[in-house]
Short mmCIF file of C-alpha atoms and ligand atoms in Angstrom, two decimals:
data_model
loop_
_atom_site.label_atom_id
_atom_site.label_comp_id
_atom_site.label_asym_id
_atom_site.label_seq_id
_atom_site.Cartn_x
_atom_site.Cartn_y
_atom_site.Cartn_z
CA MET A 883 0.00 0.00 0.00
CA SER A 884 1.36 3.46 -0.74
CA PHE A 885 -0.37 6.24 1.14
CA ILE A 886 0.78 9.65 2.34
CA ASN A 887 -1.39 10.40 5.33
CA VAL A 888 -1.40 6.92 6.83
CA THR A 889 1.28 4.25 7.04
CA ALA A 890 0.89 0.52 7.61
CA GLU A 891 3.06 -2.05 9.39
CA TYR A 892 2.52 -5.79 9.53
CA GLN A 893 3.13 -8.61 11.98
CA PRO A 894 1.74 -12.10 11.60
CA TYR A 895 -2.04 -11.69 11.32
CA ILE A 896 -1.95 -8.08 12.59
CA ALA A 897 -1.82 -4.79 10.68
CA LEU A 898 -1.09 -1.50 12.39
CA ILE A 899 -2.19 1.68 10.62
CA GLU A 900 -0.62 4.90 11.82
CA LEU A 901 -2.28 8.25 11.13
CA ASN A 902 0.49 10.38 9.74
CA ARG A 903 -0.07 14.14 9.88
CA PRO A 904 1.97 14.77 13.02
CA LYS A 905 2.46 18.53 12.50
CA GLU A 906 -1.32 19.01 12.40
CA LEU A 907 -1.85 16.65 15.36
CA ASN A 908 -3.27 14.15 12.87
CA ALA A 909 -6.21 16.41 12.03
CA LEU A 910 -8.50 14.24 9.93
CA ASN A 911 -8.69 15.91 6.54
CA LEU A 912 -10.59 14.41 3.63
CA GLN A 913 -7.46 12.89 2.07
CA LEU A 914 -6.45 11.13 5.29
CA MET A 915 -9.93 9.72 5.80
CA ALA A 916 -10.08 8.47 2.20
CA GLU A 917 -6.69 6.77 2.60
CA LEU A 918 -7.76 5.25 5.91
CA ARG A 919 -10.92 3.90 4.29
CA ASP A 920 -8.95 2.44 1.36
CA ALA A 921 -6.36 0.88 3.67
CA LEU A 922 -9.07 -0.70 5.83
CA GLN A 923 -10.92 -2.03 2.80
CA GLN A 924 -7.73 -3.69 1.54
CA LEU A 925 -6.86 -5.13 4.94
CA ASP A 926 -10.42 -6.38 5.42
CA GLN A 927 -9.93 -8.53 2.28
CA ASP A 928 -6.42 -9.71 3.17
CA THR A 929 -6.51 -13.26 4.54
CA GLN A 930 -3.13 -12.73 6.20
CA VAL A 931 -4.65 -10.04 8.45
CA ARG A 932 -7.05 -10.90 11.26
CA VAL A 933 -6.97 -7.80 13.49
CA ILE A 934 -6.30 -4.15 12.64
CA ILE A 935 -4.89 -1.52 14.99
CA ILE A 936 -5.33 2.20 14.30
CA THR A 937 -2.94 4.49 16.10
CA GLY A 938 -1.46 7.98 16.04
CA ASN A 939 1.67 9.23 17.74
CA GLU A 940 2.47 9.97 21.38
CA ARG A 941 1.19 13.55 21.22
CA ALA A 942 -2.00 12.93 19.31
CA PHE A 943 -4.17 10.09 18.16
CA ALA A 944 -6.10 12.76 16.24
CA ALA A 945 -7.17 16.29 17.23
CA GLY A 946 -10.37 16.11 15.21
CA ALA A 947 -11.65 16.86 11.75
CA ASP A 948 -9.46 19.39 9.93
CA ILE A 949 -10.88 22.74 11.00
CA LYS A 950 -8.90 24.63 8.34
CA GLN A 951 -10.45 22.47 5.62
CA MET A 952 -13.99 23.02 7.00
CA ALA A 953 -13.77 26.70 8.00
CA GLY A 954 -15.08 28.33 4.80
CA LYS A 955 -17.72 25.75 3.97
CA THR A 956 -21.47 26.29 3.76
CA ALA A 957 -24.09 23.76 4.82
CA ILE A 958 -24.64 22.87 1.16
CA ASP A 959 -20.88 22.43 0.59
CA MET A 960 -20.84 20.02 3.53
CA LEU A 961 -23.90 18.19 2.25
CA ASN A 962 -22.37 17.82 -1.20
CA LEU A 963 -19.01 16.73 0.20
CA ASP A 964 -20.78 13.88 1.98
CA GLN A 965 -17.65 13.20 4.02
CA PHE A 966 -19.42 10.94 6.44
CA SER A 967 -20.03 8.29 3.80
CA THR A 968 -16.29 7.59 4.19
CA TRP A 969 -16.88 7.11 7.91
CA ASP A 970 -19.77 4.77 7.16
CA GLN A 971 -17.45 2.63 5.05
CA ILE A 972 -14.88 2.57 7.86
CA ARG A 973 -17.58 1.49 10.29
CA LYS A 974 -18.36 -1.45 8.01
CA THR A 975 -14.89 -3.00 8.51
CA ARG A 976 -15.64 -6.61 9.45
CA LYS A 977 -12.40 -7.49 11.19
CA PRO A 978 -11.81 -6.40 14.79
CA LEU A 979 -10.43 -2.86 15.02
CA ILE A 980 -8.43 -1.67 18.01
CA ALA A 981 -7.59 2.00 18.60
CA ALA A 982 -4.24 2.55 20.33
CA VAL A 983 -4.60 6.08 21.70
CA SER A 984 -1.99 8.40 23.17
CA GLY A 985 -2.40 12.15 23.63
CA TYR A 986 -5.33 13.97 22.07
CA ALA A 987 -8.37 12.06 20.82
CA LEU A 988 -10.66 15.01 20.21
CA GLY A 989 -13.73 15.60 18.07
CA GLY A 990 -13.41 13.34 15.04
CA GLY A 991 -10.36 11.77 16.76
CA CYS A 992 -12.50 10.64 19.69
CA GLU A 993 -15.17 9.55 17.22
CA LEU A 994 -12.66 7.51 15.22
CA ALA A 995 -11.42 5.81 18.39
CA MET A 996 -15.05 5.03 19.31
CA THR A 997 -15.71 3.66 15.81
CA CYS A 998 -13.10 1.03 16.64
CA ASP A 999 -14.21 -2.01 18.63
CA MET A 1000 -11.85 -1.49 21.56
CA ILE A 1001 -9.57 1.25 22.82
CA VAL A 1002 -6.19 0.82 24.51
CA ALA A 1003 -5.09 4.15 25.95
CA SER A 1004 -1.84 5.55 27.27
CA GLU A 1005 -1.89 7.38 30.60
CA THR A 1006 -1.47 10.61 28.63
CA ALA A 1007 -4.60 10.12 26.52
CA GLN A 1008 -7.27 12.82 26.58
CA PHE A 1009 -10.71 12.34 25.08
CA GLY A 1010 -13.15 15.08 24.22
CA GLN A 1011 -15.82 16.37 21.90
CA PRO A 1012 -14.86 20.06 21.87
CA GLU A 1013 -16.80 20.97 18.70
CA ILE A 1014 -19.05 23.30 20.69
CA LYS A 1015 -16.06 25.58 21.25
CA ILE A 1016 -15.91 26.19 17.49
CA GLY A 1017 -19.64 26.61 17.07
CA VAL A 1018 -20.65 23.17 15.90
CA ILE A 1019 -21.44 19.75 17.34
CA PRO A 1020 -19.94 16.28 16.77
CA GLY A 1021 -20.76 15.00 13.28
CA ALA A 1022 -19.14 11.58 13.04
CA GLY A 1023 -21.24 9.74 15.61
CA GLY A 1024 -19.93 11.38 18.80
CA THR A 1025 -23.27 12.23 20.35
CA GLN A 1026 -24.47 8.67 19.82
CA ARG A 1027 -21.40 6.56 20.60
CA LEU A 1028 -20.17 8.66 23.52
CA THR A 1029 -23.61 8.61 25.12
CA ARG A 1030 -23.84 4.84 24.75
CA ALA A 1031 -20.33 4.43 26.17
CA VAL A 1032 -20.32 6.84 29.13
CA GLY A 1033 -24.01 7.59 29.76
CA LYS A 1034 -26.15 10.67 29.23
CA ALA A 1035 -24.91 12.91 32.05
CA ARG A 1036 -21.24 12.65 31.17
CA ALA A 1037 -21.83 12.81 27.42
CA MET A 1038 -24.00 15.91 27.83
CA GLU A 1039 -21.29 17.62 29.87
CA MET A 1040 -18.59 16.75 27.37
CA VAL A 1041 -20.65 17.76 24.33
CA LEU A 1042 -22.06 20.96 25.87
CA THR A 1043 -18.90 22.25 27.58
CA GLY A 1044 -16.21 20.69 25.38
CA LYS A 1045 -14.48 19.38 28.51
CA PHE A 1046 -11.77 16.73 28.03
CA ILE A 1047 -11.54 13.60 30.13
CA ASN A 1048 -8.24 11.93 30.97
CA ALA A 1049 -7.35 8.27 30.54
CA GLY A 1050 -8.26 7.33 34.11
CA GLU A 1051 -11.72 8.85 33.76
CA ALA A 1052 -12.17 7.21 30.37
CA LEU A 1053 -11.39 3.85 31.96
CA ARG A 1054 -13.75 4.42 34.88
CA TYR A 1055 -16.54 5.50 32.54
CA GLY A 1056 -16.10 2.42 30.32
CA LEU A 1057 -14.91 4.30 27.24
CA VAL A 1058 -11.59 2.45 27.04
CA ASN A 1059 -10.49 -1.13 27.71
CA LYS A 1060 -7.20 -0.44 29.42
CA VAL A 1061 -4.77 2.29 30.35
CA VAL A 1062 -1.02 1.70 30.35
CA PRO A 1063 2.13 3.86 30.57
CA VAL A 1064 2.78 5.79 27.37
CA GLU A 1065 5.77 3.67 26.36
CA LEU A 1066 3.56 0.57 26.38
CA TYR A 1067 0.31 1.58 24.71
CA ARG A 1068 1.13 0.21 21.26
CA GLU A 1069 2.67 -2.94 22.66
CA GLU A 1070 -0.43 -3.49 24.78
CA ALA A 1071 -2.68 -2.99 21.75
CA VAL A 1072 -0.59 -5.51 19.83
CA LYS A 1073 -0.89 -7.97 22.75
CA LEU A 1074 -4.67 -7.65 22.67
CA ALA A 1075 -4.65 -7.98 18.87
CA ARG A 1076 -2.47 -11.09 19.12
CA GLN A 1077 -4.90 -12.65 21.57
CA ILE A 1078 -7.81 -12.08 19.16
CA ALA A 1079 -5.73 -13.15 16.15
CA GLY A 1080 -5.23 -16.53 17.83
CA MET A 1081 -8.98 -17.15 17.70
CA SER A 1082 -11.03 -18.26 14.73
CA PRO A 1083 -11.16 -15.21 12.43
CA ILE A 1084 -14.62 -16.31 11.33
CA ALA A 1085 -15.90 -16.40 14.90
CA ALA A 1086 -14.25 -13.00 15.53
CA LYS A 1087 -16.15 -11.42 12.64
CA LEU A 1088 -19.42 -13.05 13.67
CA GLY A 1089 -18.93 -11.99 17.29
CA LYS A 1090 -18.11 -8.39 16.37
CA GLU A 1091 -21.15 -8.16 14.15
CA ALA A 1092 -23.40 -9.60 16.86
CA VAL A 1093 -22.08 -7.30 19.65
CA ASN A 1094 -22.60 -4.28 17.38
CA ARG A 1095 -26.21 -5.36 16.87
CA ALA A 1096 -26.79 -4.70 20.57
CA PHE A 1097 -26.57 -0.99 19.75
CA GLU A 1098 -28.66 -1.11 16.64
CA THR A 1099 -31.69 -3.24 17.48
CA HIS A 1100 -34.19 -4.24 20.13
CA LEU A 1101 -33.37 -7.21 22.33
CA ASP A 1102 -35.54 -9.71 20.47
CA GLU A 1103 -34.02 -8.87 17.13
CA GLY A 1104 -30.51 -8.79 18.60
CA LEU A 1105 -30.95 -12.23 20.17
CA HIS A 1106 -32.25 -13.59 16.89
CA PHE A 1107 -29.25 -12.13 15.04
CA GLU A 1108 -26.82 -13.58 17.59
CA ARG A 1109 -28.40 -17.01 17.26
CA LYS A 1110 -28.10 -16.94 13.46
CA ASN A 1111 -24.40 -16.02 13.70
CA PHE A 1112 -23.89 -18.74 16.32
CA TYR A 1113 -25.36 -21.36 13.97
CA LEU A 1114 -23.31 -19.93 11.08
CA ALA A 1115 -20.10 -20.50 13.06
CA PHE A 1116 -20.90 -24.24 12.83
CA ALA A 1117 -20.43 -24.02 9.06
CA SER A 1118 -16.71 -23.28 9.58
CA GLU A 1119 -13.81 -25.74 9.81
CA ASP A 1120 -12.55 -23.50 12.61
CA GLN A 1121 -15.50 -24.56 14.76
CA GLN A 1122 -14.63 -28.24 14.30
CA GLU A 1123 -10.94 -27.52 14.90
CA GLY A 1124 -11.66 -25.44 18.03
CA MET A 1125 -13.90 -28.04 19.63
CA GLN A 1126 -11.71 -31.00 18.64
CA ALA A 1127 -8.61 -29.22 19.98
CA PHE A 1128 -10.40 -28.73 23.30
CA ILE A 1129 -11.25 -32.43 23.45
CA ASP A 1130 -7.70 -33.42 22.40
CA LYS A 1131 -6.24 -31.03 25.01
CA ARG A 1132 -4.08 -29.22 22.40
CA PRO A 1133 -4.00 -25.61 21.13
CA PRO A 1134 -6.29 -25.01 18.12
CA ASN A 1135 -4.86 -24.15 14.73
CA TYR A 1136 -7.36 -21.84 13.04
CA GLN A 1137 -7.26 -21.39 9.27
CA GLY A 1138 -10.09 -18.94 8.80
CA LYS A 1139 -12.09 -21.56 6.88
N1 CAA B 1045 -7.78 20.92 12.49
C1 CAA B 1045 -6.78 21.55 11.84
N2 CAA B 1045 -5.59 21.83 12.41
C2 CAA B 1045 -5.40 21.45 13.69
C3 CAA B 1045 -6.40 20.80 14.43
C4 CAA B 1045 -7.64 20.52 13.78
N3 CAA B 1045 -8.64 19.87 14.38
N4 CAA B 1045 -5.92 20.59 15.69
C5 CAA B 1045 -4.68 21.06 15.71
N5 CAA B 1045 -4.36 21.59 14.52
C6 CAA B 1045 -3.09 22.23 14.11
C7 CAA B 1045 -2.97 23.63 14.72
O1 CAA B 1045 -3.66 24.56 13.93
C8 CAA B 1045 -1.49 23.81 14.70
O2 CAA B 1045 -1.08 24.15 13.38
P1 CAA B 1045 -0.03 25.37 13.12
O3 CAA B 1045 1.23 24.86 13.77
O4 CAA B 1045 0.03 25.44 11.63
O5 CAA B 1045 -0.59 26.55 13.81
C9 CAA B 1045 -0.95 22.41 15.00
O6 CAA B 1045 -2.00 21.52 14.67
C10 CAA B 1045 -0.59 22.22 16.47
O7 CAA B 1045 -1.73 22.58 17.26
P2 CAA B 1045 -1.69 23.68 18.44
O8 CAA B 1045 -0.62 24.68 18.18
O9 CAA B 1045 -3.07 24.21 18.62
O10 CAA B 1045 -1.25 22.75 19.66
P3 CAA B 1045 -1.59 22.97 21.21
O11 CAA B 1045 -0.76 21.94 21.92
O12 CAA B 1045 -1.46 24.40 21.58
O13 CAA B 1045 -3.14 22.59 21.35
C11 CAA B 1045 -5.12 21.24 20.98
C12 CAA B 1045 -3.56 21.27 21.11
C13 CAA B 1045 -5.74 21.54 22.34
C14 CAA B 1045 -5.48 19.83 20.54
C15 CAA B 1045 -5.57 22.28 19.94
O14 CAA B 1045 -4.81 22.11 18.75
C16 CAA B 1045 -7.02 22.19 19.57
O15 CAA B 1045 -7.86 22.64 20.32
N6 CAA B 1045 -7.32 21.62 18.38
C17 CAA B 1045 -8.67 21.54 17.88
C18 CAA B 1045 -9.51 20.49 18.60
C19 CAA B 1045 -10.92 20.49 18.06
O16 CAA B 1045 -11.66 21.45 18.16
N7 CAA B 1045 -11.33 19.35 17.46
C20 CAA B 1045 -12.66 19.18 16.87
C21 CAA B 1045 -12.64 19.50 15.41
S1 CAA B 1045 -14.26 19.52 14.67
C22 CAA B 1045 -14.67 17.88 14.43
O17 CAA B 1045 -13.91 16.99 14.72
C23 CAA B 1045 -16.04 17.62 13.81
C24 CAA B 1045 -16.44 16.20 13.74
O18 CAA B 1045 -17.16 15.71 14.58
C25 CAA B 1045 -16.08 15.34 12.61
#
């Protein structure tokens, strides 16, 4: 892959995408988001990749949508740009996505981290939806995902005052999975990715899809969806391998088939 605003690194079964506009604190301009979408689409098809990590640098995961790119736009410009269709495509990534966050995860940066399935944060991470300070509101799912993650009272305060929360608060509120010293946050994300990559990639996709349904449907429909995905897992060789390995008392060897 050759991109300018994102870079990719590989380990067995794991791809790590780094947002790469460090001077602008990884502000998410249209080009970066298009490259991120393209990279994720390629990785989603790549059978050698089972888990994808999205990260920034120590100072910033991403400080939000690019304000300089948006500043002169009218409502109709924004409507015609339809930038959030790129976000919709990113959301449709079927493989597990982990955000490894250090420093600022603000506005669209916080929204991108929340679009991932799990967040590993460094102790220096700060999360916020400060759009109100520049006269707008979150546009890439922040009001919905933050509210589901941290509850109405905290989300309201963050969205209406623009207040940031630190990594410890984010952990207490259930926004992130773990918090580790800054020198370890990527390593910790890779560890988590490796754990998931050792599972059946088919079951991982089915499980991700079913958990996400919890936010999109009523209980009855969600339970029905889960059941269908559970039965579907029995169509995979990985299911036979996983259960046989348990019976044989040996580690499973999943092939994604
Ligand atoms: N867009 C464009 N440029 C940005 C940016 C952004 N979101 N955030 C930072 N930058 C740029 C700055 O303009 C600056 O560039 P110059 O050196 O050319 O001046 C560079 O990155 C470094 O930033 P600062 O000098 O401001 O660094 P700081 O340490 O003093 O402050 C900060 C850091 C608190 C994160 C501050 O940069 C800031 O408040 N950034 C904006 C945060 C924000 O409002 N995000 C929401 C954007 S709107 C959105 O995301 C909508 C949506 O839902 C999709």
